[in-house]
Coordinates of N, CA and C in Angstrom, one line a residue:
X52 N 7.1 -53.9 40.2 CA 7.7 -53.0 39.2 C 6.6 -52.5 38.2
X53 N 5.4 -53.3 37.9 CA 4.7 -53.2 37.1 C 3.7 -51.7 37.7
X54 N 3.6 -52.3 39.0 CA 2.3 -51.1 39.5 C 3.3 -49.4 39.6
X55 N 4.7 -50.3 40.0 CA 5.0 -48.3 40.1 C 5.2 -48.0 38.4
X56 N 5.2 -48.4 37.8 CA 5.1 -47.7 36.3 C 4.1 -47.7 36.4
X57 N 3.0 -48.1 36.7 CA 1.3 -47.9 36.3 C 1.1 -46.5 37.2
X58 N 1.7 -46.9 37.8 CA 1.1 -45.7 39.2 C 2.1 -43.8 38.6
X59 N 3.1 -44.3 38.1 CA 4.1 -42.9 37.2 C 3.0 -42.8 36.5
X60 N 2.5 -43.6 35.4 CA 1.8 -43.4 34.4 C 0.1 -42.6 34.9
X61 N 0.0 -42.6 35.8 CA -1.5 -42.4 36.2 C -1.2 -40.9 36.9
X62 N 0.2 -40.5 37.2 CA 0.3 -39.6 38.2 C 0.5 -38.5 37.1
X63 N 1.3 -38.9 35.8 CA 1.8 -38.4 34.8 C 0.8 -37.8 34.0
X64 N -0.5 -38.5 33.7 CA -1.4 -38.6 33.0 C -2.5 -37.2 33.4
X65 N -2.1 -37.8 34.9 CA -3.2 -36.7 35.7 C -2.6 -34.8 35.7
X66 N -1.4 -35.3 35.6 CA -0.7 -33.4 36.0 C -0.5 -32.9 34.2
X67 N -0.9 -33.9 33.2 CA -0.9 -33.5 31.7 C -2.1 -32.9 31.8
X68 N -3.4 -33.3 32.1 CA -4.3 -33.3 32.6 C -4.2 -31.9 32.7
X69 N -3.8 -31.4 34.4 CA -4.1 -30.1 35.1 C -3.1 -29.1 34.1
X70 N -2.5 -29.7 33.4 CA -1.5 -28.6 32.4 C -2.4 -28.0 31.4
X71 N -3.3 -29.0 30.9 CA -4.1 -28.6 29.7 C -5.1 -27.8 29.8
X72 N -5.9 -27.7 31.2 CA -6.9 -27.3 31.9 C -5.9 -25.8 32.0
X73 N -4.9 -25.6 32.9 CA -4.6 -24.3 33.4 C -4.3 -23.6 32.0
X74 N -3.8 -24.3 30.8 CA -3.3 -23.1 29.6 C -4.6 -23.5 28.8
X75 N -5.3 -24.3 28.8 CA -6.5 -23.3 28.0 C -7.7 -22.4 29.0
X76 N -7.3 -22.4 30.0 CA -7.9 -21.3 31.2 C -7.1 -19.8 30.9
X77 N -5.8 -20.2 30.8 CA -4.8 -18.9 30.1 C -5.3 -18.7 28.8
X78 N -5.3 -19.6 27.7 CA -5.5 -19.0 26.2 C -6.8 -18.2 26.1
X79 N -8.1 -19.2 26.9 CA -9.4 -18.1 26.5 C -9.5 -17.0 27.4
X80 N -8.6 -16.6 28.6 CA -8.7 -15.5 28.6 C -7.5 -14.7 28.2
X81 N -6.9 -15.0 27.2 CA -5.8 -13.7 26.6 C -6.7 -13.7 24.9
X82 N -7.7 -14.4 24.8 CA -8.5 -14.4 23.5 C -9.7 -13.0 24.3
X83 N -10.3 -13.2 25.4 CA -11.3 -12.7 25.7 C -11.0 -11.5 26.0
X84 N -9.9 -11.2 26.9 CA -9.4 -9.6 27.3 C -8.4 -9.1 26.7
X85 N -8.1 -9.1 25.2 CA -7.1 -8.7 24.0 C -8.3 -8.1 23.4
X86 N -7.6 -6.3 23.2 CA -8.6 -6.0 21.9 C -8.3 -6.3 20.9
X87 N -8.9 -6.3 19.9 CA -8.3 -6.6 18.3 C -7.9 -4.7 18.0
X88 N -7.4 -5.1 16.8 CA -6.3 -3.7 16.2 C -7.4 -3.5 14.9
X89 N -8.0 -2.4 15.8 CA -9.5 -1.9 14.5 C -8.8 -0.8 14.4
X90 N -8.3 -1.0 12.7 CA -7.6 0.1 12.3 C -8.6 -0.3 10.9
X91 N -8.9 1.3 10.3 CA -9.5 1.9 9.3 C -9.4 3.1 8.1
X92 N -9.9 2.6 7.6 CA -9.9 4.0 6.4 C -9.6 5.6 7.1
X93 N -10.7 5.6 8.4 CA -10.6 6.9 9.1 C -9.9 7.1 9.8
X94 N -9.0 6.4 9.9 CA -8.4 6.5 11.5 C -6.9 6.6 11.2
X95 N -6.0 6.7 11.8 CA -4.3 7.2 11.9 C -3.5 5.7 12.6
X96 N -4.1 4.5 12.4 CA -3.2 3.0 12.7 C -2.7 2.5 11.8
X97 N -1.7 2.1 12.1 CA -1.0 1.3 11.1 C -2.1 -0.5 11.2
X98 N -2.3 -0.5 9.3 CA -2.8 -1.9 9.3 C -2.0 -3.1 7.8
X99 N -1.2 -2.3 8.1 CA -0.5 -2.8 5.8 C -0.4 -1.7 5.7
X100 N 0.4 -2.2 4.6 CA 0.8 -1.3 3.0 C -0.7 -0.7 2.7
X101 N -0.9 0.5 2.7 CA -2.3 1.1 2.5 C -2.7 0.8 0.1
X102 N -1.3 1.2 -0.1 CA -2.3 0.2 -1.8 C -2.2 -1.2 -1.5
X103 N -2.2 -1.6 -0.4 CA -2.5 -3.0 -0.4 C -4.0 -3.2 0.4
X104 N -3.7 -2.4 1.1 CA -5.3 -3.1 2.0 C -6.2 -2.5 1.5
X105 N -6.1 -0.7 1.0 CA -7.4 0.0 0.6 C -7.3 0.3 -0.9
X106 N -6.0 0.0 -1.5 CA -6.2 0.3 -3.1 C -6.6 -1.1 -3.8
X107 N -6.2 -2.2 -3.1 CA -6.5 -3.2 -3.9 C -5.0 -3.7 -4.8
X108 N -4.0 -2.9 -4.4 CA -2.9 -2.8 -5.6 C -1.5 -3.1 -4.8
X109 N -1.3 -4.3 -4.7 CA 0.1 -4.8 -4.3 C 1.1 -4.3 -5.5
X110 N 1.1 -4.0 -6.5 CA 1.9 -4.0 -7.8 C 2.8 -2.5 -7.7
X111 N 2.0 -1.4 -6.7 CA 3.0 -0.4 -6.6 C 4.1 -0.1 -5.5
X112 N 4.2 -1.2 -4.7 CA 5.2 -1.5 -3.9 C 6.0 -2.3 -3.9
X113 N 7.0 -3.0 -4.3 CA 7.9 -1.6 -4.1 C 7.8 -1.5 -5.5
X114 N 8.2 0.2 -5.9 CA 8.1 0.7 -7.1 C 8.7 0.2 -8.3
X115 N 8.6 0.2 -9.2 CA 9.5 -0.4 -10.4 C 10.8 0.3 -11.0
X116 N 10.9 1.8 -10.6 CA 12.2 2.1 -11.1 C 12.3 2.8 -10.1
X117 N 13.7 3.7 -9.5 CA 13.6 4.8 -9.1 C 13.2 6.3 -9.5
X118 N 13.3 7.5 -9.4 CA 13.3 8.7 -9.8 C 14.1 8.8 -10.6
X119 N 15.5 8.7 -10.3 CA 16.4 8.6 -10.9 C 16.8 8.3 -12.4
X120 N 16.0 6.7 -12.5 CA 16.4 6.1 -13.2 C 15.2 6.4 -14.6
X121 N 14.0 7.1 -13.7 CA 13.2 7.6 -14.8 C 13.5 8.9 -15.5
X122 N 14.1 9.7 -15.1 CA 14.6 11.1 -15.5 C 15.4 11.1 -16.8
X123 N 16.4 9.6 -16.0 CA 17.5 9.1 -17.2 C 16.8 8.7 -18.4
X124 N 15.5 7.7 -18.8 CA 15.1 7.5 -19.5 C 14.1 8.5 -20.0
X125 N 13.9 9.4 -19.8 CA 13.1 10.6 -19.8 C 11.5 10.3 -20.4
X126 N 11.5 9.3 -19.3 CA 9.9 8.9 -19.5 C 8.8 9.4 -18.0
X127 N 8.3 10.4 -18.6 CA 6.7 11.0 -17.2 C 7.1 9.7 -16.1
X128 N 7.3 10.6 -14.8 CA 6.8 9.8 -13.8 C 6.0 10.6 -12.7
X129 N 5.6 10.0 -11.9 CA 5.0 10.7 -10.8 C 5.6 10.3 -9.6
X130 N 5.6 10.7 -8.4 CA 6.4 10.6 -6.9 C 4.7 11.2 -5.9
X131 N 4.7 10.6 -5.2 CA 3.6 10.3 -4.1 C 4.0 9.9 -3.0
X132 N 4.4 10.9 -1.8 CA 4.6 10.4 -0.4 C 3.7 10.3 0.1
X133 N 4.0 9.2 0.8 CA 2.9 8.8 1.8 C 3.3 8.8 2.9
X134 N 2.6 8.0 4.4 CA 2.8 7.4 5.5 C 1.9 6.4 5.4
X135 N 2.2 4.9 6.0 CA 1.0 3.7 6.1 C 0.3 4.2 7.2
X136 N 0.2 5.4 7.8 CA -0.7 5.2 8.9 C -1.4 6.9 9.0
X137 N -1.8 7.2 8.4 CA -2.5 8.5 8.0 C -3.6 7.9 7.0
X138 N -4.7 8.6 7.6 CA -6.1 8.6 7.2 C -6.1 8.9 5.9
X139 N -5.7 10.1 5.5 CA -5.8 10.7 4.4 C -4.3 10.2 3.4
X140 N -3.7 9.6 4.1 CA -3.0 8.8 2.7 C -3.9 7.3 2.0
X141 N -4.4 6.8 3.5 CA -4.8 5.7 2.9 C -6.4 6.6 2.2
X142 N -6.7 7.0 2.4 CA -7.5 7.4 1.2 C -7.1 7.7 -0.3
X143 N -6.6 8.1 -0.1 CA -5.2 8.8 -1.4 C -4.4 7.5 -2.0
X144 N -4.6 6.9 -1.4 CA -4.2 5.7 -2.3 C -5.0 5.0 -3.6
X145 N -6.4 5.3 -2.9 CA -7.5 5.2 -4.2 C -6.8 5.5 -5.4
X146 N -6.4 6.9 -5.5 CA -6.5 7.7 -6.6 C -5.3 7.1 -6.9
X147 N -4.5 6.8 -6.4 CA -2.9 6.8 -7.0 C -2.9 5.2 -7.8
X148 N -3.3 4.0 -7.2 CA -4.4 3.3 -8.4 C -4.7 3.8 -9.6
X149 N -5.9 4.5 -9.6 CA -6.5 5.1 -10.3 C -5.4 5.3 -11.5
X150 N -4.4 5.9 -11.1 CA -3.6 7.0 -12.4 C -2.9 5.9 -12.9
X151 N -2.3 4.9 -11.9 CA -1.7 4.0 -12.2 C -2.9 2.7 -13.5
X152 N -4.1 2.9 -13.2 CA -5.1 2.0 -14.0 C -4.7 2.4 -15.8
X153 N -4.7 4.1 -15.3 CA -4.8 4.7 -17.0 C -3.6 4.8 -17.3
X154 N -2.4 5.4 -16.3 CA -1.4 5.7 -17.6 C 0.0 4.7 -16.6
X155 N -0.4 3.8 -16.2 CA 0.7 2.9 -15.5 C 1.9 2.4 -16.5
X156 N 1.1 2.0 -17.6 CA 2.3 1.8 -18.8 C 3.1 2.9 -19.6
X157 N 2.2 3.6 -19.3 CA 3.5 4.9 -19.9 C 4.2 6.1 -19.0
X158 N 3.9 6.4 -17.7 CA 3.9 6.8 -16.5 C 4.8 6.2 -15.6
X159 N 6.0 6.5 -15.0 CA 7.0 6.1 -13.9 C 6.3 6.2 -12.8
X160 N 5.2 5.4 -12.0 CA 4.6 5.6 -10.6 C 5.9 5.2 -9.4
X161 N 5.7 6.1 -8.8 CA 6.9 6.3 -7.7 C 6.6 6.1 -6.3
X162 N 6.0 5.5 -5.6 CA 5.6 5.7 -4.4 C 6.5 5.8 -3.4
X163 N 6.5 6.6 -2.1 CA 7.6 7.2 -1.8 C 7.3 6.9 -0.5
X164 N 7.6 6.4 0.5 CA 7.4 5.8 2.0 C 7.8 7.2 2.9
X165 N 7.7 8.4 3.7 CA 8.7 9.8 3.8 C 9.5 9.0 5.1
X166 N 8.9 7.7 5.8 CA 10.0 7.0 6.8 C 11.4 6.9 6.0
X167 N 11.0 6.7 4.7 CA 11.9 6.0 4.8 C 13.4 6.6 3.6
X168 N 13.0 7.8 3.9 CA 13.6 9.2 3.2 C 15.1 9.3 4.4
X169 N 15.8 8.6 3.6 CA 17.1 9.2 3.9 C 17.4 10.9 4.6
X170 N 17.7 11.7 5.8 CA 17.7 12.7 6.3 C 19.2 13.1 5.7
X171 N 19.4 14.1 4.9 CA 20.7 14.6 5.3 C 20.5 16.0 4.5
X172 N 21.7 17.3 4.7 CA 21.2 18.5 4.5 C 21.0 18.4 3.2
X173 N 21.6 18.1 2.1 CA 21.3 18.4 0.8 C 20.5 17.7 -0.3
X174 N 19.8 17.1 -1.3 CA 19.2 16.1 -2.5 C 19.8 16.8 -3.6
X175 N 20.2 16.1 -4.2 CA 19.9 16.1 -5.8 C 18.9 16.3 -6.4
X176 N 18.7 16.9 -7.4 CA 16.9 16.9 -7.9 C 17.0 15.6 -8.6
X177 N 17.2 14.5 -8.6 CA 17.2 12.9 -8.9 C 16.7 12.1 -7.6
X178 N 16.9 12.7 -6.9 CA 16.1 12.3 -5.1 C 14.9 12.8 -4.6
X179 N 13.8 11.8 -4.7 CA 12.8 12.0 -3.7 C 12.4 13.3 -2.5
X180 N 14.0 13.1 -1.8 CA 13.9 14.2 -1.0 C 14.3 14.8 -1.2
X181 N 14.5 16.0 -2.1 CA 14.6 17.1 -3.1 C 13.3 17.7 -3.1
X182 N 11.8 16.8 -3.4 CA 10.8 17.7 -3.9 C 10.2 17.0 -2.5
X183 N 10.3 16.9 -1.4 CA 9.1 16.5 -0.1 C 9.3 17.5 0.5
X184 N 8.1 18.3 0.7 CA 8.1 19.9 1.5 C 7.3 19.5 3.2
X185 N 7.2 18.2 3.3 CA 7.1 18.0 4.3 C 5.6 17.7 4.8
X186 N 4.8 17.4 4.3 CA 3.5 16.9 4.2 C 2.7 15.8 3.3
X187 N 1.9 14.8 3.7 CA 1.5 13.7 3.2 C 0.2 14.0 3.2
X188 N -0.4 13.4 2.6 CA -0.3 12.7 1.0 C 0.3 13.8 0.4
X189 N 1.7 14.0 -0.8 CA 2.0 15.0 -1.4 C 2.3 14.3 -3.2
X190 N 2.1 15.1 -4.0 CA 2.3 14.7 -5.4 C 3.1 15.6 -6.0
X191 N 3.9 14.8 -7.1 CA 5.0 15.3 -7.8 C 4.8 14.8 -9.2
X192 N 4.7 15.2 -10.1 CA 4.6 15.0 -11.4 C 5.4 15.7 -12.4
X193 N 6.2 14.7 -13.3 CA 7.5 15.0 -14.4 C 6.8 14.7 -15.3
X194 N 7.2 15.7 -16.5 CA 7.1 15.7 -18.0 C 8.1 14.4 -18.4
X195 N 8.3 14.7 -19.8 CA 9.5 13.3 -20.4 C 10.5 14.2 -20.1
X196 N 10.8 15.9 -20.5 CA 12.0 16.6 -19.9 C 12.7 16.8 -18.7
X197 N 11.4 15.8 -17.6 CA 11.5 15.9 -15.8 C 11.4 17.1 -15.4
X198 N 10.6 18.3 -16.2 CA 10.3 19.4 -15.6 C 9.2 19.0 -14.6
X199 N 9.1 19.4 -13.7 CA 8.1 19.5 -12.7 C 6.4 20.0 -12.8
X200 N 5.4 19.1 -13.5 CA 4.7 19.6 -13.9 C 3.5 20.2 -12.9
X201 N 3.2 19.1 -11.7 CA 2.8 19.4 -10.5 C 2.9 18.9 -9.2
X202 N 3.1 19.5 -8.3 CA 3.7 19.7 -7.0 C 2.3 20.2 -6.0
X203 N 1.4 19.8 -5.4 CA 0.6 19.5 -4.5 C 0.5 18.5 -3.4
X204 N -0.1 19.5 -2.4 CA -0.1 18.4 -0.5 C -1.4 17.8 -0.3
X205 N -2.0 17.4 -0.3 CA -3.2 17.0 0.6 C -3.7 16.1 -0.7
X206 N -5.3 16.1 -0.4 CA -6.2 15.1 -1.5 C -5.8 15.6 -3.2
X207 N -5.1 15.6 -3.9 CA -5.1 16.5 -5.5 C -5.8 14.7 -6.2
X208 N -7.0 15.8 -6.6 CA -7.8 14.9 -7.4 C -7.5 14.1 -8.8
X209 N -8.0 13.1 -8.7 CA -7.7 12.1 -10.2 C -7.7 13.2 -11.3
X210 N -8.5 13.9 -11.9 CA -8.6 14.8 -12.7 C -7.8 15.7 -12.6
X211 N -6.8 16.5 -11.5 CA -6.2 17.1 -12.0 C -4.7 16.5 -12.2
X212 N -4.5 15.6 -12.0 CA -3.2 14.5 -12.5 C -3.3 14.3 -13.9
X213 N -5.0 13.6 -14.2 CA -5.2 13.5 -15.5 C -5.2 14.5 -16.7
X214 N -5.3 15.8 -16.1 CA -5.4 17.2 -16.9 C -3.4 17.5 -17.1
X215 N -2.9 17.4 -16.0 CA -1.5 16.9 -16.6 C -0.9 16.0 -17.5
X216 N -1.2 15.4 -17.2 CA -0.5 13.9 -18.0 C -1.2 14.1 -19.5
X217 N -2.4 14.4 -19.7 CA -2.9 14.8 -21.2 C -2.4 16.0 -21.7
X218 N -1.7 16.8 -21.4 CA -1.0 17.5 -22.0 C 0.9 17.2 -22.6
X219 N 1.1 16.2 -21.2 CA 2.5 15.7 -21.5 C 2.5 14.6 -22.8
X220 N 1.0 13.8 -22.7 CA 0.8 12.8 -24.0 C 0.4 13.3 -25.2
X221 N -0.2 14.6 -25.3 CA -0.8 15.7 -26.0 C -2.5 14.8 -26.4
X222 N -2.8 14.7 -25.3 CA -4.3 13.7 -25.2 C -5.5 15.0 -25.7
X223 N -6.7 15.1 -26.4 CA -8.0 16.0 -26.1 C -7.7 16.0 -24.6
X224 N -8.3 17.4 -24.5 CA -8.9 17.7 -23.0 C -9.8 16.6 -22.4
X225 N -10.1 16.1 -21.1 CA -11.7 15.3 -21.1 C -12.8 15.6 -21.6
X226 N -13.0 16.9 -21.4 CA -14.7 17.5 -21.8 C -14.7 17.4 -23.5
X227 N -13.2 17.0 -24.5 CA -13.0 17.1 -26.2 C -13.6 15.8 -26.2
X228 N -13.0 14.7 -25.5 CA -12.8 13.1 -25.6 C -14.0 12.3 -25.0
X229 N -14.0 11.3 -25.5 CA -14.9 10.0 -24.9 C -14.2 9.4 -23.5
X230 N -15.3 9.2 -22.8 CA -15.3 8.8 -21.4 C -14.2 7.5 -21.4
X231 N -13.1 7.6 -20.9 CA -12.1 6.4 -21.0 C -12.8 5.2 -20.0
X232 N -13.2 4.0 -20.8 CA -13.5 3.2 -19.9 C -12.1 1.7 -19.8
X233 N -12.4 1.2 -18.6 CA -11.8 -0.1 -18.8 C -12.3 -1.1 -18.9
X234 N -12.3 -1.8 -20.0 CA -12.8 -3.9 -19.4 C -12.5 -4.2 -18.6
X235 N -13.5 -4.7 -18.0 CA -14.0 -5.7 -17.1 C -13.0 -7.4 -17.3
X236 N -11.9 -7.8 -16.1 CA -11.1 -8.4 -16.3 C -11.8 -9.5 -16.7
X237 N -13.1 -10.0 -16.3 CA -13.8 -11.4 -16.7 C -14.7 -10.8 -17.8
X238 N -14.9 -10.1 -18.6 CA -15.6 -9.4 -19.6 C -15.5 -10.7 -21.1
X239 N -16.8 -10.8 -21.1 CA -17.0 -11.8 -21.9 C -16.5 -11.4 -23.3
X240 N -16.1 -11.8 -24.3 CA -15.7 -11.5 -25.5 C -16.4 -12.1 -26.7
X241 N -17.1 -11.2 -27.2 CA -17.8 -11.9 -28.3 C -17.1 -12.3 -29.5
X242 N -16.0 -11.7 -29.8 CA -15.3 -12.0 -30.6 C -14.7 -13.1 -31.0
X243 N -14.5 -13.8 -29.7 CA -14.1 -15.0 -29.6 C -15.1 -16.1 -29.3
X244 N -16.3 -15.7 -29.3 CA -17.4 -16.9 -29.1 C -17.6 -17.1 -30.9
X245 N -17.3 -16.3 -31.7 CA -17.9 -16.1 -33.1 C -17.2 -17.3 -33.8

């Protein structure tokens, strides 16, 4: 009795054996002949939320209020469609950062997915899809009245967002004003060494 359990146990032992041999014969070759997913700045793949992997900025997804809900409080917002897999949005997301660094607290940032734009014939001008003329990266920018201050498709540079928004806050022009800088989030403070 003793040898046929010795002899199960040795037969058992042996085909665990040829099990572990044949799937790690399978794993290193589905490691070796799998490409990896080299998606980039330049390229049109989906890799993430593009203010996540190339802005550095999880905090604009999902948005904080709707359109809607900013119009009602008639506080400046901005609307930015994108797609996560266009070259030139994930570029474009730099900038949309950017606006969000300087006027994020007084500014409605709206980021606008166009997947994920409800289709039907008509919007409201309280809807997103009201102002998408059908190209990404595209920008939308509201006064506190929600007049429409600007409406451009492709790269629209940090400066001219900024040349809007300082006239909605009644800011100097940049070339009147001092260079806006930000502290450095580990920025030593002398103030408080004193």
């Amino acid at each position: 009795m003793i040898q046929v359990r010795l002899q199960f146990l040795r037969r058992f032992i042996c085909r665990f054996r040829q099990f572990l041999l044949l799937f790690s014969i399978l794993f290193s070759l589905l490691v070796v002949f799998t490409q990896p997913a080299f998606a980039g700045i330049d390229d049109d793949r989906y890799d993430g939320n593009i203010f996540v992997v190339y802005a550095g900025n999880g905090s604009l997804v999902p948005p904080q209020a709707t359109l809607a809900q900013a119009l009602a409080e008639h506080k400046p917002a901005i609307l930015t469609f994108y797609v996560d897999d266009s070259s030139d949005c994930k570029k474009y997301a730099i900038v949309v950062s950017q606006v969000q660094a300087y006027y994020g607290n007084a500014v409605e940032i709206i980021p606008v997915d166009v997947d994920t734009i409800y289709q039907k014939k008509t919007y409201s001008p309280n809807e997103p899809g009201y102002y998408y003329t059908g190209g990404v990266p595209q920008v939308v920018a509201f006064n506190k009245a929600g007049d429409v201050i600007l409406n451009e498709k492709g790269q629209v540079p940090y400066e001219k967002i900024d040349d809007e928004f300082r006239k909605v806050f009644d800011l100097l022009p940049r070339t009147e004003s001092a260079e806006l800088k930000r502290r450095s989030f580990n920025e030593f403070s002398s103030e408080l060494a004193q």
